[in-house]
Short mmCIF file of C-alpha atoms in Angstrom, two decimals:
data_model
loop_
_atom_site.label_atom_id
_atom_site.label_comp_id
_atom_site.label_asym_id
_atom_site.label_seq_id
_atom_site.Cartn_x
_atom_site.Cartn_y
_atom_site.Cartn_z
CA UNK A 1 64.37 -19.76 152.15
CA UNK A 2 65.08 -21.71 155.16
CA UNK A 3 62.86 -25.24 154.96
CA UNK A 4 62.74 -27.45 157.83
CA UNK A 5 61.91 -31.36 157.74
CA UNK A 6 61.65 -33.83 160.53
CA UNK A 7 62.09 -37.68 159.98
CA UNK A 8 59.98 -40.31 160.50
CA UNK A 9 56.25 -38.52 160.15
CA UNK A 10 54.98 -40.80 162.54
CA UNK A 11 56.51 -43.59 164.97
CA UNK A 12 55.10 -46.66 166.87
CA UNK A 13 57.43 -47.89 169.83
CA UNK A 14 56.95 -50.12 173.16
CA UNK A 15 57.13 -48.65 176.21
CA UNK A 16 60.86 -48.18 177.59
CA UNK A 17 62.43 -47.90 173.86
CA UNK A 18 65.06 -45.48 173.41
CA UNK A 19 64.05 -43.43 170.50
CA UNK A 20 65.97 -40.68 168.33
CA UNK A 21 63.51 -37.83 166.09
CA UNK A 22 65.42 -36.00 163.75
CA UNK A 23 65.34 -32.58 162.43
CA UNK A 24 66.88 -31.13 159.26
CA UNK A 25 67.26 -27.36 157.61
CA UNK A 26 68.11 -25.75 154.90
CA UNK A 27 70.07 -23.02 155.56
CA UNK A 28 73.17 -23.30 158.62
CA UNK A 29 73.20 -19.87 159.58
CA UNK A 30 70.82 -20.47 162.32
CA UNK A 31 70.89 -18.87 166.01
CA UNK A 32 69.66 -21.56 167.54
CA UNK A 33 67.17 -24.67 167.73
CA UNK A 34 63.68 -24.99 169.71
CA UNK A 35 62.28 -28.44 170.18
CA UNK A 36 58.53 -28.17 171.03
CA UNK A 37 55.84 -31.04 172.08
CA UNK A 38 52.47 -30.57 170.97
CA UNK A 39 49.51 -32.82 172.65
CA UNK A 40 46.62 -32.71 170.49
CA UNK A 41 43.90 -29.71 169.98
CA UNK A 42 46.94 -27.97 172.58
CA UNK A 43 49.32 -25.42 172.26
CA UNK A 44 53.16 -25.98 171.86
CA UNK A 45 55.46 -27.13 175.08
CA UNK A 46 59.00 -25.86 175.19
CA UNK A 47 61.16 -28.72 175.51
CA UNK A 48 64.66 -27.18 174.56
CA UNK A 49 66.38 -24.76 173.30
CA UNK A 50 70.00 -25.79 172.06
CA UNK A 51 71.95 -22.70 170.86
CA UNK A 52 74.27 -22.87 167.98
CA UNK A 53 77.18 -22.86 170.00
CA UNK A 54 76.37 -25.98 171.68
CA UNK A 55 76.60 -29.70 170.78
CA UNK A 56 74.09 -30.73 173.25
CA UNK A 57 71.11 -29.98 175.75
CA UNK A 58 70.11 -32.21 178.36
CA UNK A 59 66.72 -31.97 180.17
CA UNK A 60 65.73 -35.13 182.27
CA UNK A 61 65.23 -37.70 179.63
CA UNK A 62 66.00 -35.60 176.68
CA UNK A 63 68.91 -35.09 174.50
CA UNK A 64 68.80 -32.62 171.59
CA UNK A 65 72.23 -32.29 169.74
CA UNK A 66 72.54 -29.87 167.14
CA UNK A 67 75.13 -30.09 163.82
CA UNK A 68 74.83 -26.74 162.02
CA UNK A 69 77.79 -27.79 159.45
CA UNK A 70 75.33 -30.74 158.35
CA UNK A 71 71.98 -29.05 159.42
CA UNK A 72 70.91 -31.44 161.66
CA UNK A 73 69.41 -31.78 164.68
CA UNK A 74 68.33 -34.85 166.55
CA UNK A 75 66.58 -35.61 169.96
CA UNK A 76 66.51 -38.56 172.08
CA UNK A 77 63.94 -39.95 174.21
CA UNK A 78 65.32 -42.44 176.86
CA UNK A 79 63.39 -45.07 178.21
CA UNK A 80 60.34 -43.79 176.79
CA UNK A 81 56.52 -44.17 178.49
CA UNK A 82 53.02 -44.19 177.18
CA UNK A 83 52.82 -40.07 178.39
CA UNK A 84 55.53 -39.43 175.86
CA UNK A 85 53.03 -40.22 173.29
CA UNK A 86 52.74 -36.56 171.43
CA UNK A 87 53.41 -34.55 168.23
CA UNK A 88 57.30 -33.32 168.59
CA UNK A 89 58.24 -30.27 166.27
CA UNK A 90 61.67 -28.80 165.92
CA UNK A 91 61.78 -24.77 164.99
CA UNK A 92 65.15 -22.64 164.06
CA UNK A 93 64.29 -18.83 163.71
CA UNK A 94 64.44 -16.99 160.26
CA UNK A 95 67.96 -15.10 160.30
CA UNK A 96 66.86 -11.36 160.27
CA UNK A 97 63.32 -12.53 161.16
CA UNK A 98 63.26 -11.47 165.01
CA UNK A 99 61.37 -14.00 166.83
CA UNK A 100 59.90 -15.67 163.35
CA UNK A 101 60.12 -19.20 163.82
CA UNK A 102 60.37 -21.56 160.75
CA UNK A 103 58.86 -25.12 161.71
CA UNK A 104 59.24 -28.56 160.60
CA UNK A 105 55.95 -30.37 159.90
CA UNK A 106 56.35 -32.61 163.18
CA UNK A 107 57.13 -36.59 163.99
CA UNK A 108 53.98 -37.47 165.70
CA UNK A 109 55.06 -40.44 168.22
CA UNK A 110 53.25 -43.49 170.18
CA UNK A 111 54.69 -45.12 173.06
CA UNK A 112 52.41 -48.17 173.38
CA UNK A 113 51.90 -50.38 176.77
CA UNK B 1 55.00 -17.53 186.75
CA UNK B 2 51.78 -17.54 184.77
CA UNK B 3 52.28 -18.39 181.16
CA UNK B 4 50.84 -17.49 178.17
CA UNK B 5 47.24 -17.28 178.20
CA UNK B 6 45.24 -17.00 175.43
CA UNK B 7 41.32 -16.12 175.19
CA UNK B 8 39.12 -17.62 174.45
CA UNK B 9 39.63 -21.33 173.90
CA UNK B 10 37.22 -21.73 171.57
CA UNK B 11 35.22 -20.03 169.03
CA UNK B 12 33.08 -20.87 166.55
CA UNK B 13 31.55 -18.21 164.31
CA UNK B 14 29.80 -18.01 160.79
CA UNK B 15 31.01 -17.02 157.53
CA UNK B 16 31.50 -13.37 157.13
CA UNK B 17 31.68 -12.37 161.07
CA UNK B 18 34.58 -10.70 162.57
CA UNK B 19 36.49 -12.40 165.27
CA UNK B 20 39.17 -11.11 167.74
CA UNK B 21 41.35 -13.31 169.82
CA UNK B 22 43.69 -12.31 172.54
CA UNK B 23 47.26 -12.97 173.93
CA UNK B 24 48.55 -12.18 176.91
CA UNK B 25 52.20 -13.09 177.04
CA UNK B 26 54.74 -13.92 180.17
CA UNK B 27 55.28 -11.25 182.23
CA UNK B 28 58.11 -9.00 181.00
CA UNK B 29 58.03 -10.22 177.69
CA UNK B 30 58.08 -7.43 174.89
CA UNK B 31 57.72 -10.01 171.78
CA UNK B 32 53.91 -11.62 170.82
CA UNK B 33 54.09 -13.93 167.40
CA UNK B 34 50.76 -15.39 166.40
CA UNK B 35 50.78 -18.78 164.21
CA UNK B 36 47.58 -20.67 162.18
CA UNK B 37 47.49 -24.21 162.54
CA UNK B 38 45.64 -26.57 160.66
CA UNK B 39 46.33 -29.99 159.62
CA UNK B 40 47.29 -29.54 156.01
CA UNK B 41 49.23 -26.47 156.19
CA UNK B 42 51.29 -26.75 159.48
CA UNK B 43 52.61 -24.08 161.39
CA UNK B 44 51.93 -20.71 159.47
CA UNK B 45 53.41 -17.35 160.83
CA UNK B 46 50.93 -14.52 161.15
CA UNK B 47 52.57 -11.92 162.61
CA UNK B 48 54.93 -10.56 165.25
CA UNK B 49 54.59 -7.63 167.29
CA UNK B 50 57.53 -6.31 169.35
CA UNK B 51 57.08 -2.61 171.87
CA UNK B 52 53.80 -2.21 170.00
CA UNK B 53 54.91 -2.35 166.58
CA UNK B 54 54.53 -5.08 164.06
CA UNK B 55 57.88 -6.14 163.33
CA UNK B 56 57.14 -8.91 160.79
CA UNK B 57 54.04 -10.02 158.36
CA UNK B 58 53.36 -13.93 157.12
CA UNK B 59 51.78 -14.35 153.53
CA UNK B 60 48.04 -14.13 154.95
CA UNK B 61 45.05 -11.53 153.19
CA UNK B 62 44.58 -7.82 154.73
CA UNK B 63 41.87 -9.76 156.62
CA UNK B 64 44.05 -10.71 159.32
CA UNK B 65 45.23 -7.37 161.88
CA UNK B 66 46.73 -7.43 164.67
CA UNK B 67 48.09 -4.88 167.42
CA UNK B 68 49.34 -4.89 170.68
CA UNK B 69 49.08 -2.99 173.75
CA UNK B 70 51.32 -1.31 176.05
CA UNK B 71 51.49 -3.76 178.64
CA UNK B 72 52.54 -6.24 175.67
CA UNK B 73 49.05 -8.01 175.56
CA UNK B 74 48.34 -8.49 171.58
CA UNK B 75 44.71 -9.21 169.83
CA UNK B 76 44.17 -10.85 166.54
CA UNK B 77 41.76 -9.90 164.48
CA UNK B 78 40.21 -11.50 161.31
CA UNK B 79 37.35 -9.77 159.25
CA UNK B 80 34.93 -11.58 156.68
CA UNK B 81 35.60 -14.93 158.21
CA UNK B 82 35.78 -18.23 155.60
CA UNK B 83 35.62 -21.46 155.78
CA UNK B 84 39.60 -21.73 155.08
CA UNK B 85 39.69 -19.54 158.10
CA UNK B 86 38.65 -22.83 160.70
CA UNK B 87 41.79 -23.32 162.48
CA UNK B 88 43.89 -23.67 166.20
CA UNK B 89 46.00 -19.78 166.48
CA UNK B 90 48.73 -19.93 168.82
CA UNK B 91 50.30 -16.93 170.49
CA UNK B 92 53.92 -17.20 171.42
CA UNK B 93 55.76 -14.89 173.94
CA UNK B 94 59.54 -14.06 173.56
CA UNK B 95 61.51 -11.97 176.02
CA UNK B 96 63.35 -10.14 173.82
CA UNK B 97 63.94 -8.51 170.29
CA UNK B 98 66.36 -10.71 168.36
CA UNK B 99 66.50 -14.36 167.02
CA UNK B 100 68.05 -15.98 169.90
CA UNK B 101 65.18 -15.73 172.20
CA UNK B 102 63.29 -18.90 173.24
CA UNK B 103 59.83 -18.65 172.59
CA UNK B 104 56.51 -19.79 174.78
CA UNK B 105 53.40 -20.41 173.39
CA UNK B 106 50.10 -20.84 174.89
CA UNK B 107 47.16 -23.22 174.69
CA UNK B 108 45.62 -21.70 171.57
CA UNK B 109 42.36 -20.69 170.40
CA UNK B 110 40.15 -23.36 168.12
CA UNK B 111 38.46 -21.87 165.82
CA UNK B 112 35.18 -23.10 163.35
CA UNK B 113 33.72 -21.21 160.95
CA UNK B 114 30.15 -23.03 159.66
#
């Protein structure tokens, strides 16, 4: 059963900080890996999606890397800001699960003024 | 192009009502999931629907149905309503069939049971 778990539960940085959220699981024979952002009482925003053949995925001020060998993903904020401030969850899908999604339980982060 | 959209926003019903929420996913996407979030439990899968046929089933009671539509729009529906049942759904929209499709979800419904 694939488990998913993100590292640190919850983090407190200044504005401008690069930050890195990580994201481990279980089980390597994954498809690929979703990072969402969650504001609260909201729904999930697609940030990327990094598929197993790739290292990397770059979209403006994010970087999501992906080890499958070590089951690990991590992504990095640079120069972060105060609107950052959100819930981040990774998700891999279950293998033979169609569009199941397994989640991690989130890293809910604060960029502070 | 319009998202998912999800209806209504919120709810709030009493114990033992019926409730039924709706999904409507990105246009030209086949594949509706729906998820229960609360704050203890985290992201639970409900269901998936794919060309109108439930594809897979989370761990929840008989109480919770789904279906979905020909034109891919899905409803939830959950019967004899608890407490337990107080909670944000989320409706995701996939393109495709298979396990490397990205998925979009919507804003969610919120919804109390007193």
């Amino acid at each position: 059963k694939q488990e998913v778990t993100q590292i640190p539960a919850a983090l407190s940085v200044p504005e401008g900080e690069n930050l890195v959220l990580n994201c481990s699981f279980t089980d390597s024979a994954i498809y690929n890996l979703q990072w969402f952002r969650q504001d609260p009482g909201k729904g999930l925003t697609s940030l990327l999606l990094i598929q197993s053949s790739q290292r990397e995925q770059t979209s403006g001020r994010l970087n999501a890397s992906l080890d499958k060998s070590s089951g690990r993903s991590t992504l990095y904020i640079a120069a972060s800001q105060p609107g950052d401030s959100a819930t981040y969850l990774c998700a891999v899908p279950i293998t033979g699960g169609g569009n199941k999604l397994t989640f991690g339980t989130g890293t809910q982060l604060k960029v502070e003024l | 192009k319009a998202g998912v959209t999800q209806t209504p926003r919120y709810l709030i019903k009493t114990r033992g009502q019926q409730v039924t929420l709706s999904c409507s996913p990105i246009s030209g996407h086949r594949s509706v999931s729906w998820y229960q979030q609360t704050p203890g439990q985290g992201l639970q899968f409900l269901f998936e629907y794919f060309s109108e046929t439930q594809r897979n089933k989370g761990n929840f009671p008989g109480r919770f149905s789904g279906r979905q539509f020909s034109n891919s729009r899905s409803e939830m529906n959950v019967s004899t309503l608890e407490l337990g049942d107080s909670a944000l759904y989320l409706c995701a929209s996939s393109l495709g069939a298979g396990e490397n499709t990205e998925a979009f979800f919507g804003q969610g419904t919120r919804l109390t049971v007193v």
